[in-house]
Amino acid sequence: MFNNNARSRRHLQRSQPPQRSVRTQGRTQGRAANVQGWRSNSGMHPLTQIDENSRLLRYEQQVKQAFARIEPALRQLSAMQNETDFAERAQQVAKNALGFELPEVLLADSWVKPLDIGQLYAWCVFETFSQMSDDFFATKPLADANDGEFQHFLEQCGFHTLDVSPCADGRLAHVIRYVLRLPYKAVRRKSYAGAMFDVDDSLQKWMETEMLRYREGRPNQADSPTRYLKIAVYHHSSSQPDTEGCAAHGSDTQRAAEAALERLQDFRQAVENTFCCGASIDLLLIGIDTDNDVIRLHLPNADGEIDTAVHIDGAELYQATAATSGEDALGLVRQYIEDKSKTRGASLPAEGMLRLAARLLCGNISQIDYVRQYHNGCYQDIGHQECFIGMGIGFEEVQLRNLTYFAYLQTVEEGAKDVDVGIKIFTGLNVNRGLPVPVVIRNDYHGQVPGARARAEARCHQLGAALHKRHGDITERGLLHTLLMVRDCNADGRAEIIGSSLKLNRQEAH
Ligand SMILES: [Zn+2]
């Protein structure tokens, strides 16, 4: 599942640049300083942030490998289940391979009845995820020291909020922190199948945002000349366009782009119609090649209009600016964007949009090299390889590619399409091999709101019950398992487990 061959590890060691300050890593100013040492980028683009690439790789490997160890460990247990002292030996195997012990009840009586590998598998996935989640909130492995700097930058570009709706496909789950290199804390992310985000939900968020500006001057004063920027992210696969594109749009790239653009326009129309008086938002459409994380930027013209047929290609920009000195590269990126925008014969985007576009494309340059350095320029897992479905509201800690299929929803009925796409994907990945679909149901809540936690817990239970009912066939065959979690997002603490479908006490197990 994860490409970690010796060759790429050697490459990693070789490419460590000399005398690079950790403090400057990820900063715009730091980028300019780093650029002076561009010759150390050994075959990579002068703007690529090598330090950050190796830091992001370490995190990706650590998490992906933890999930990848589950199946081999369970195969080992399955092979030894008739041996004497099985339970004890199984715990030893689990501790060595996975770093945790298994519930005793799932190991008991293995000499008279076969091990319930399905329950063990779901339990291991849930345990691995909750350890990863705890670690994420406790140690902040993907924190960016520049969250504050980014908000300042955004406002200088004429925006106060960045709201991104990617497709729910797990191959886009790393879009914020990896593909675009943005601080995840400073960006709102909500994923939907086919990037078909909910206009009403976005309108609600827009109103909330504007209200906070009026009432509290957060993130900036209401009279500051900034706008809400909504981005939709669709995707395609350059190597297998007909089969590995967006499932929600029948792998049709043009349809995926047009549908996302239409949704963006609907949202803008909704804001303008609901709040006249000049209220509006800005829009941006991004496409991702999920083979290699190269982005396409569909920039708006001066009137804010986007054309799906016109885009700036991250790989072309990479090529056009790679053979320069570091000092010139930033200016060249900017020039390239302007030249490309002019060739379409339309007016240039607003200055702020151009600045933001340059930052996004520069971030993508690092990611293009990341995939080249560590994944030989194309991921091995071109198709779906998610480890679990994440359902509900939350999942800030999931910032990795192909780890989670998202289904953001309040009720199963409302998000039925997203849920069904997810179950279909996992039927191919797991059910057809006899393994269950692990679903983490999560509801984040605002701790300062009276009763919010109780409501979040109740919603988890409702979602769980509705999911098992909707997919009763696989539930009855023991091929659908759920873990329920809630998290106080105001306290910025860990997510707590409040229940699961696993039968972990002796009475239930019999
Ligand atoms: Zn999709």
Coordinates of C-alpha atoms and ligand atoms in Angstrom, one line a residue:
M1 CA 0.0 0.0 0.0
F2 CA 2.8 2.4 0.8
N3 CA 5.8 2.9 -1.4
N4 CA 8.7 2.9 0.9
N5 CA 11.4 1.2 -1.0
A6 CA 15.1 1.4 -0.2
R7 CA 15.8 3.6 -3.2
S8 CA 13.5 6.4 -2.1
R9 CA 14.9 6.2 1.5
R10 CA 18.4 6.6 0.2
H11 CA 17.2 9.5 -1.9
L12 CA 15.7 11.0 1.2
Q13 CA 19.0 10.8 3.1
R14 CA 20.9 12.2 0.2
S15 CA 18.6 15.1 -0.4
Q16 CA 18.9 16.6 3.1
P17 CA 20.0 20.2 2.4
P18 CA 22.8 21.6 4.5
Q19 CA 22.5 24.4 7.1
R20 CA 18.7 24.7 6.9
S21 CA 17.1 26.3 9.9
V22 CA 14.1 24.4 11.2
R23 CA 12.6 27.7 12.4
T24 CA 12.3 29.1 8.9
Q25 CA 10.6 26.0 7.5
G26 CA 7.3 26.8 5.8
R27 CA 7.6 30.5 6.1
T28 CA 7.2 32.8 3.1
Q29 CA 10.1 34.8 4.3
G30 CA 11.9 31.5 5.1
R31 CA 11.1 30.4 1.5
A32 CA 12.9 33.4 0.2
A33 CA 15.9 32.7 2.5
N34 CA 15.9 29.1 1.5
V35 CA 15.8 30.0 -2.1
Q36 CA 19.4 31.3 -1.8
G37 CA 20.6 27.8 -1.2
W38 CA 18.6 26.5 -4.2
R39 CA 21.5 24.6 -5.6
S40 CA 21.1 22.1 -2.7
N41 CA 17.7 21.1 -4.2
S42 CA 19.5 18.4 -6.2
G43 CA 17.3 17.9 -9.2
M44 CA 14.2 19.4 -7.6
H45 CA 12.5 22.7 -8.2
P46 CA 14.2 25.7 -6.6
L47 CA 11.0 26.6 -4.7
T48 CA 10.6 23.1 -3.3
Q49 CA 10.7 23.0 0.5
I50 CA 12.8 19.9 1.1
D51 CA 12.8 20.0 4.8
E52 CA 9.0 20.2 4.9
N53 CA 8.8 17.4 2.4
S54 CA 10.7 15.0 4.6
R55 CA 8.7 16.0 7.6
L56 CA 5.5 15.4 5.8
L57 CA 6.8 12.0 4.6
R58 CA 7.7 10.9 8.1
Y59 CA 4.2 11.6 9.3
E60 CA 2.6 9.9 6.3
Q61 CA 4.7 6.8 6.7
Q62 CA 4.2 6.5 10.4
V63 CA 0.4 6.6 10.0
K64 CA 0.0 4.6 6.8
Q65 CA 2.4 1.9 8.1
A66 CA 0.4 1.5 11.4
F67 CA -2.7 0.7 9.3
A68 CA -0.8 -1.5 6.9
R69 CA 0.5 -3.7 9.7
I70 CA -3.0 -4.8 10.7
E71 CA -3.7 -7.4 8.0
P72 CA -0.4 -9.2 8.2
A73 CA -0.7 -9.4 12.0
L74 CA -4.2 -10.9 11.7
R75 CA -3.1 -13.4 9.1
Q76 CA -0.5 -14.5 11.7
L77 CA -3.1 -14.9 14.4
S78 CA -5.4 -16.8 12.0
A79 CA -2.6 -19.3 11.2
M80 CA -1.9 -20.0 14.9
Q81 CA -5.4 -20.1 16.4
N82 CA -5.3 -23.8 17.2
E83 CA -2.1 -23.7 19.0
T84 CA -1.9 -24.1 22.8
D85 CA -1.7 -20.8 24.8
F86 CA -3.1 -19.1 21.8
A87 CA -4.5 -16.1 23.7
E88 CA -1.2 -15.3 25.3
R89 CA 0.8 -15.8 22.2
A90 CA -1.7 -13.7 20.2
Q91 CA -1.2 -10.8 22.6
Q92 CA 2.5 -11.0 22.1
V93 CA 2.1 -10.9 18.3
A94 CA -0.3 -8.0 18.6
K95 CA 2.0 -6.1 20.9
N96 CA 5.1 -6.6 18.7
A97 CA 3.4 -5.9 15.4
L98 CA 0.8 -3.3 16.3
G99 CA 1.9 -1.9 19.6
F100 CA -1.3 -2.6 21.5
E101 CA -3.1 -5.6 23.0
L102 CA -6.3 -7.0 21.7
P103 CA -9.6 -7.5 23.7
E104 CA -9.4 -10.8 25.4
V105 CA -12.9 -11.8 24.6
L106 CA -12.1 -11.8 20.9
L107 CA -9.3 -14.3 21.5
A108 CA -11.1 -16.6 23.9
D109 CA -12.1 -20.2 23.1
S110 CA -10.2 -20.3 19.8
W111 CA -9.8 -24.0 20.0
V112 CA -13.6 -24.6 19.8
K113 CA -14.7 -21.8 17.5
P114 CA -12.9 -19.9 14.7
L115 CA -11.5 -16.5 15.5
D116 CA -13.8 -13.6 14.5
I117 CA -11.3 -12.0 12.2
G118 CA -13.8 -9.5 11.1
Q119 CA -14.3 -8.1 14.6
L120 CA -10.6 -8.2 15.3
Y121 CA -9.9 -6.3 12.1
A122 CA -12.5 -3.6 12.8
W123 CA -11.2 -3.3 16.4
C124 CA -7.6 -2.9 15.2
V125 CA -8.6 -0.2 12.6
F126 CA -10.5 1.7 15.3
E127 CA -7.7 1.4 17.8
T128 CA -5.1 2.5 15.3
F129 CA -7.2 5.4 14.3
S130 CA -7.9 6.5 17.8
Q131 CA -4.2 6.4 18.7
M132 CA -3.4 8.4 15.6
S133 CA -6.2 10.9 16.5
D134 CA -4.9 11.3 20.1
D135 CA -1.4 11.8 18.8
F136 CA -2.5 14.4 16.3
F137 CA -4.2 16.6 18.9
A138 CA -1.6 16.0 21.6
T139 CA 1.6 16.6 19.5
K140 CA 0.3 18.5 16.4
P141 CA 2.6 16.7 13.9
L142 CA 1.3 18.8 11.0
A143 CA 1.2 22.1 12.8
D144 CA 2.4 25.0 10.8
A145 CA 4.0 27.9 12.7
N146 CA 2.5 30.2 10.1
D147 CA -1.2 29.9 10.8
G148 CA -1.3 33.6 11.9
E149 CA 0.9 34.7 9.0
F150 CA -1.4 32.9 6.6
Q151 CA -4.5 34.7 7.9
H152 CA -2.7 38.0 7.5
F153 CA -1.6 37.0 3.9
L154 CA -5.2 36.0 3.1
E155 CA -6.6 39.3 4.2
Q156 CA -4.0 41.2 2.2
C157 CA -5.2 39.2 -0.8
G158 CA -8.7 40.5 -0.1
F159 CA -10.2 37.4 1.6
H160 CA -11.1 36.8 5.2
T161 CA -12.2 33.2 5.0
L162 CA -11.0 30.2 2.9
D163 CA -13.7 27.6 2.6
V164 CA -12.7 24.5 0.6
S165 CA -15.0 21.7 -0.5
P166 CA -13.1 18.8 -2.1
C167 CA -14.6 15.6 -3.2
A168 CA -15.1 13.1 -0.4
D169 CA -12.8 10.7 -2.1
G170 CA -10.0 9.7 0.2
R171 CA -7.4 10.5 -2.5
L172 CA -8.1 14.2 -1.8
A173 CA -8.1 14.1 2.0
H174 CA -4.6 15.6 2.0
V175 CA -5.5 18.5 -0.3
I176 CA -5.1 21.2 2.3
R177 CA -1.9 20.3 4.2
Y178 CA -0.1 18.4 1.5
V179 CA -1.3 19.3 -2.1
L180 CA -1.8 23.0 -1.5
R181 CA 0.5 23.3 1.6
L182 CA -1.9 25.4 3.6
P183 CA -2.2 25.5 7.4
Y184 CA -5.2 23.2 8.1
K185 CA -6.2 25.3 11.1
A186 CA -6.7 28.4 8.9
V187 CA -8.9 26.7 6.3
R188 CA -12.4 25.4 6.5
R189 CA -12.7 22.0 4.9
K190 CA -15.9 20.1 4.2
S191 CA -15.9 17.2 1.7
Y192 CA -18.8 16.0 -0.4
A193 CA -19.1 13.2 -3.0
G194 CA -18.2 14.8 -6.3
A195 CA -17.5 18.1 -4.5
M196 CA -21.2 18.6 -4.6
F197 CA -21.3 20.7 -1.5
D198 CA -24.5 21.7 0.3
V199 CA -25.4 25.3 -0.7
D200 CA -27.6 25.8 2.3
D201 CA -24.9 24.7 4.7
S202 CA -22.4 27.0 3.0
L203 CA -24.8 29.9 3.2
Q204 CA -25.2 29.2 6.9
K205 CA -21.5 29.2 7.3
W206 CA -21.2 32.4 5.4
M207 CA -23.8 34.1 7.6
E208 CA -22.0 32.9 10.7
T209 CA -18.7 34.2 9.4
E210 CA -20.2 37.7 8.6
M211 CA -22.0 37.8 11.9
L212 CA -18.7 37.2 13.8
R213 CA -17.1 40.0 11.8
Y214 CA -19.8 42.4 12.7
R215 CA -20.1 41.3 16.4
E216 CA -16.5 40.6 17.3
G217 CA -14.3 41.8 14.5
R218 CA -13.1 38.2 13.9
P219 CA -11.2 37.3 11.8
N220 CA -11.3 41.0 10.7
Q221 CA -13.7 44.0 11.0
A222 CA -16.9 43.8 8.9
D223 CA -16.0 47.0 7.1
S224 CA -12.6 45.6 5.9
P225 CA -12.7 45.3 2.1
T226 CA -12.4 41.5 2.1
R227 CA -14.6 38.6 0.9
Y228 CA -15.4 35.1 1.7
L229 CA -13.6 32.8 -0.8
K230 CA -15.2 29.4 -1.7
I231 CA -13.1 26.8 -3.4
A232 CA -14.4 23.5 -4.9
V233 CA -11.9 20.8 -5.7
Y234 CA -12.7 18.1 -8.3
H235 CA -10.4 15.4 -9.4
H236 CA -9.3 13.1 -12.3
S237 CA -6.7 10.4 -12.9
S238 CA -4.3 11.0 -15.8
S239 CA -3.2 7.4 -16.2
Q240 CA -6.6 5.8 -15.9
P241 CA -9.1 8.6 -16.7
D242 CA -12.0 6.3 -17.5
T243 CA -11.9 4.3 -14.4
E244 CA -10.1 6.1 -11.6
G245 CA -11.6 9.5 -11.9
C246 CA -14.4 10.8 -9.7
A247 CA -16.9 8.0 -9.0
A248 CA -19.7 10.5 -8.3
H249 CA -19.4 11.8 -11.9
G250 CA -18.8 8.5 -13.7
S251 CA -15.1 9.3 -14.1
D252 CA -15.9 12.1 -16.5
T253 CA -13.5 14.9 -15.8
Q254 CA -15.4 17.6 -17.7
R255 CA -18.6 16.7 -16.0
A256 CA -16.9 16.8 -12.6
A257 CA -15.4 20.3 -13.3
E258 CA -18.7 21.7 -14.6
A259 CA -20.8 20.3 -11.8
A260 CA -18.4 21.8 -9.2
L261 CA -18.4 25.1 -11.0
E262 CA -22.2 25.1 -11.1
R263 CA -22.4 24.5 -7.4
L264 CA -20.0 27.4 -6.8
Q265 CA -22.2 29.7 -8.9
D266 CA -25.3 28.5 -7.0
F267 CA -23.7 29.4 -3.8
R268 CA -22.7 32.9 -5.0
Q269 CA -26.2 33.4 -6.3
A270 CA -27.6 32.3 -3.0
V271 CA -25.6 34.9 -1.1
E272 CA -26.5 37.6 -3.6
N273 CA -30.2 36.8 -3.6
T274 CA -30.5 36.4 0.1
F275 CA -28.4 39.5 1.1
C276 CA -28.7 42.2 -1.6
C277 CA -26.8 45.4 -0.8
G278 CA -23.7 44.2 -2.7
A279 CA -23.1 41.1 -0.7
S280 CA -21.2 38.5 -2.7
I281 CA -18.3 36.0 -2.5
D282 CA -15.3 35.0 -4.6
L283 CA -14.9 31.7 -6.3
L284 CA -12.1 29.4 -7.3
L285 CA -12.2 26.0 -9.0
I286 CA -9.3 23.5 -8.6
G287 CA -8.8 20.1 -10.2
I288 CA -6.4 17.5 -8.9
D289 CA -4.7 14.7 -10.7
T290 CA -4.9 12.0 -8.0
D291 CA -2.0 10.0 -9.6
N292 CA 0.5 12.7 -8.8
D293 CA -1.2 15.6 -7.0
V294 CA -0.6 18.1 -9.8
I295 CA -3.3 20.8 -9.6
R296 CA -5.2 22.7 -12.3
L297 CA -6.2 26.2 -11.3
H298 CA -9.3 27.6 -12.9
L299 CA -8.9 31.3 -12.1
P300 CA -11.7 33.8 -12.3
N301 CA -11.4 36.7 -14.7
A302 CA -11.7 40.3 -13.5
D303 CA -15.5 39.8 -13.3
G304 CA -15.1 36.8 -11.1
E305 CA -16.2 34.4 -13.9
I306 CA -14.6 30.9 -14.2
D307 CA -14.2 28.9 -17.4
T308 CA -13.8 25.1 -17.0
A309 CA -12.0 24.9 -20.3
V310 CA -9.2 27.2 -19.2
H311 CA -6.7 26.4 -16.4
I312 CA -3.2 26.8 -15.2
D313 CA -1.5 23.4 -15.0
G314 CA 0.8 22.9 -12.0
A315 CA 3.1 20.5 -13.9
E316 CA 3.5 22.9 -16.9
L317 CA 4.3 25.8 -14.5
Y318 CA 6.8 23.5 -12.7
Q319 CA 8.6 22.8 -16.0
A320 CA 8.5 26.5 -17.1
T321 CA 10.1 27.7 -13.9
A322 CA 12.4 24.8 -12.9
A323 CA 15.5 25.8 -14.7
T324 CA 16.0 29.1 -13.0
S325 CA 17.9 30.4 -10.1
G326 CA 15.9 30.4 -6.9
E327 CA 15.9 34.2 -6.7
D328 CA 14.0 34.4 -10.0
A329 CA 11.6 31.5 -9.5
L330 CA 9.0 33.3 -7.4
G331 CA 8.8 36.2 -9.9
L332 CA 8.6 33.7 -12.8
V333 CA 5.7 31.9 -11.2
R334 CA 3.8 35.1 -10.9
Q335 CA 4.7 36.1 -14.5
Y336 CA 3.7 32.7 -15.8
I337 CA 0.2 33.0 -14.2
E338 CA -0.3 36.4 -15.6
D339 CA 0.8 35.4 -19.1
K340 CA -1.4 32.3 -19.1
S341 CA -4.3 34.3 -17.9
K342 CA -3.8 36.9 -20.7
T343 CA -3.6 34.2 -23.4
R344 CA -7.2 33.2 -22.8
G345 CA -8.1 36.7 -24.0
A346 CA -9.9 37.6 -20.9
S347 CA -9.2 40.2 -18.2
L348 CA -6.7 39.4 -15.5
P349 CA -8.0 38.2 -12.1
A350 CA -7.9 40.7 -9.3
E351 CA -4.5 41.3 -7.8
G352 CA -5.3 39.5 -4.6
M353 CA -6.5 36.4 -6.4
L354 CA -3.2 36.4 -8.4
R355 CA -1.2 36.5 -5.3
L356 CA -3.2 33.7 -3.7
A357 CA -2.9 31.7 -7.0
A358 CA 0.9 32.1 -6.9
R359 CA 1.0 30.8 -3.3
L360 CA -1.1 27.8 -4.1
L361 CA 0.9 26.9 -7.1
C362 CA 4.2 27.3 -5.3
G363 CA 2.8 25.0 -2.5
N364 CA 1.9 22.5 -5.2
I365 CA 5.4 22.6 -6.6
S366 CA 6.7 21.2 -3.3
Q367 CA 4.0 18.5 -3.5
I368 CA 4.9 17.6 -7.1
D369 CA 8.5 17.0 -5.9
Y370 CA 7.2 15.2 -2.9
V371 CA 5.4 12.6 -5.2
R372 CA 8.5 12.5 -7.4
Q373 CA 10.9 12.0 -4.5
Y374 CA 9.0 9.5 -2.5
H375 CA 6.4 7.9 -4.8
N376 CA 8.4 7.8 -8.1
G377 CA 6.3 10.5 -9.6
C378 CA 3.0 8.5 -9.4
Y379 CA 1.3 6.9 -6.4
Q380 CA 1.3 3.1 -6.4
D381 CA -2.3 3.3 -5.0
I382 CA -3.8 5.1 -8.0
G383 CA -7.3 3.8 -7.0
H384 CA -9.1 3.7 -3.7
Q385 CA -7.1 2.3 -0.7
E386 CA -8.9 4.0 2.2
C387 CA -8.7 2.3 5.6
F388 CA -12.1 3.4 6.9
I389 CA -15.1 5.6 6.3
G390 CA -15.4 8.8 8.4
M391 CA -19.0 9.9 8.8
G392 CA -20.5 12.9 10.6
I393 CA -18.9 16.2 11.4
G394 CA -15.3 16.7 12.2
F395 CA -12.1 14.7 11.4
E396 CA -9.7 17.7 11.5
E397 CA -7.0 15.1 12.2
V398 CA -7.4 13.3 8.9
Q399 CA -5.0 15.2 6.5
L400 CA -3.5 12.1 4.7
R401 CA -4.2 10.8 1.3
N402 CA -6.2 7.6 0.8
L403 CA -6.8 7.1 4.5
T404 CA -10.4 8.0 4.9
Y405 CA -13.5 8.2 2.7
F406 CA -15.5 11.2 4.1
A407 CA -19.2 11.4 4.5
Y408 CA -20.0 14.7 6.2
L409 CA -23.6 14.7 7.2
Q410 CA -26.1 15.3 10.0
T411 CA -28.4 12.4 9.1
V412 CA -27.9 9.3 7.0
E413 CA -30.9 10.1 4.9
E414 CA -29.6 13.6 4.0
G415 CA -26.1 12.2 3.1
A416 CA -27.4 8.9 1.6
K417 CA -25.6 9.4 -1.7
D418 CA -22.2 10.0 0.0
V419 CA -22.7 7.1 2.4
D420 CA -23.7 4.7 -0.4
V421 CA -20.7 5.7 -2.5
G422 CA -18.5 5.0 0.5
I423 CA -20.1 1.6 1.1
K424 CA -19.7 0.7 -2.6
I425 CA -16.0 1.6 -2.5
F426 CA -15.5 -0.5 0.6
T427 CA -17.5 -3.4 -0.8
G428 CA -14.7 -3.6 -3.4
L429 CA -11.9 -3.0 -0.9
N430 CA -13.1 -5.1 2.1
V431 CA -16.4 -6.9 1.9
N432 CA -15.5 -8.9 -1.2
R433 CA -12.5 -10.3 0.7
G434 CA -14.6 -11.1 3.7
L435 CA -13.4 -8.1 5.8
P436 CA -15.9 -5.6 7.4
V437 CA -16.3 -2.0 6.5
P438 CA -15.0 0.1 9.4
V439 CA -16.9 3.3 9.9
V440 CA -15.9 6.0 12.4
I441 CA -18.9 8.1 13.3
R442 CA -17.9 11.4 14.7
N443 CA -19.6 14.6 15.9
D444 CA -17.6 17.6 16.9
Y445 CA -19.4 20.0 19.2
H446 CA -18.9 23.5 20.7
G447 CA -18.3 22.9 24.4
Q448 CA -19.5 26.3 25.4
V449 CA -23.0 25.7 24.0
P450 CA -25.2 24.1 26.8
G451 CA -26.3 20.6 25.9
A452 CA -24.1 20.4 22.8
R453 CA -22.2 17.4 23.9
A454 CA -25.4 15.4 24.7
R455 CA -26.8 16.3 21.3
A456 CA -23.5 15.3 19.6
E457 CA -23.6 11.9 21.4
A458 CA -27.3 11.4 20.4
R459 CA -26.5 12.2 16.8
C460 CA -23.7 9.6 16.8
H461 CA -26.1 7.0 18.1
Q462 CA -28.7 8.0 15.5
L463 CA -26.2 7.9 12.7
G464 CA -25.0 4.5 13.8
A465 CA -28.5 3.0 14.0
A466 CA -29.5 4.5 10.6
L467 CA -26.4 3.3 8.9
H468 CA -26.8 -0.3 10.2
K469 CA -30.4 -0.2 9.2
R470 CA -29.8 1.2 5.7
H471 CA -27.1 -1.4 5.1
G472 CA -28.8 -4.2 7.0
D473 CA -27.5 -7.0 4.7
I474 CA -23.8 -6.4 5.5
T475 CA -24.6 -5.6 9.1
E476 CA -26.2 -9.0 9.6
R477 CA -23.2 -10.7 8.0
G478 CA -20.9 -8.9 10.5
L479 CA -19.4 -6.9 7.7
L480 CA -20.2 -3.4 8.9
H481 CA -18.8 -2.0 12.1
T482 CA -19.0 1.4 13.7
L483 CA -17.1 3.4 16.3
L484 CA -18.7 6.4 17.8
M485 CA -16.7 9.4 18.8
V486 CA -17.3 13.0 19.9
R487 CA -15.0 16.0 20.3
D488 CA -15.2 19.4 21.8
C489 CA -13.6 21.4 19.1
N490 CA -13.5 24.6 21.2
A491 CA -11.3 22.8 23.8
D492 CA -8.9 21.6 21.1
G493 CA -8.6 18.3 23.0
R494 CA -8.7 14.7 21.9
A495 CA -11.7 12.9 20.5
E496 CA -13.5 10.6 22.9
I497 CA -15.0 7.2 22.2
I498 CA -18.6 6.8 23.3
G499 CA -19.5 3.5 21.8
S500 CA -19.1 0.9 19.1
S501 CA -20.9 -1.9 17.3
L502 CA -18.3 -4.5 18.4
K503 CA -19.3 -7.2 20.9
L504 CA -16.6 -6.8 23.4
N505 CA -18.1 -8.3 26.6
R506 CA -18.6 -12.0 27.1
Q507 CA -22.4 -11.9 27.2
E508 CA -22.7 -10.1 23.9
A509 CA -20.0 -12.2 22.3
H510 CA -22.0 -15.4 22.8
Ligands
ZN1 ZN -14.7 12.3 -6.5

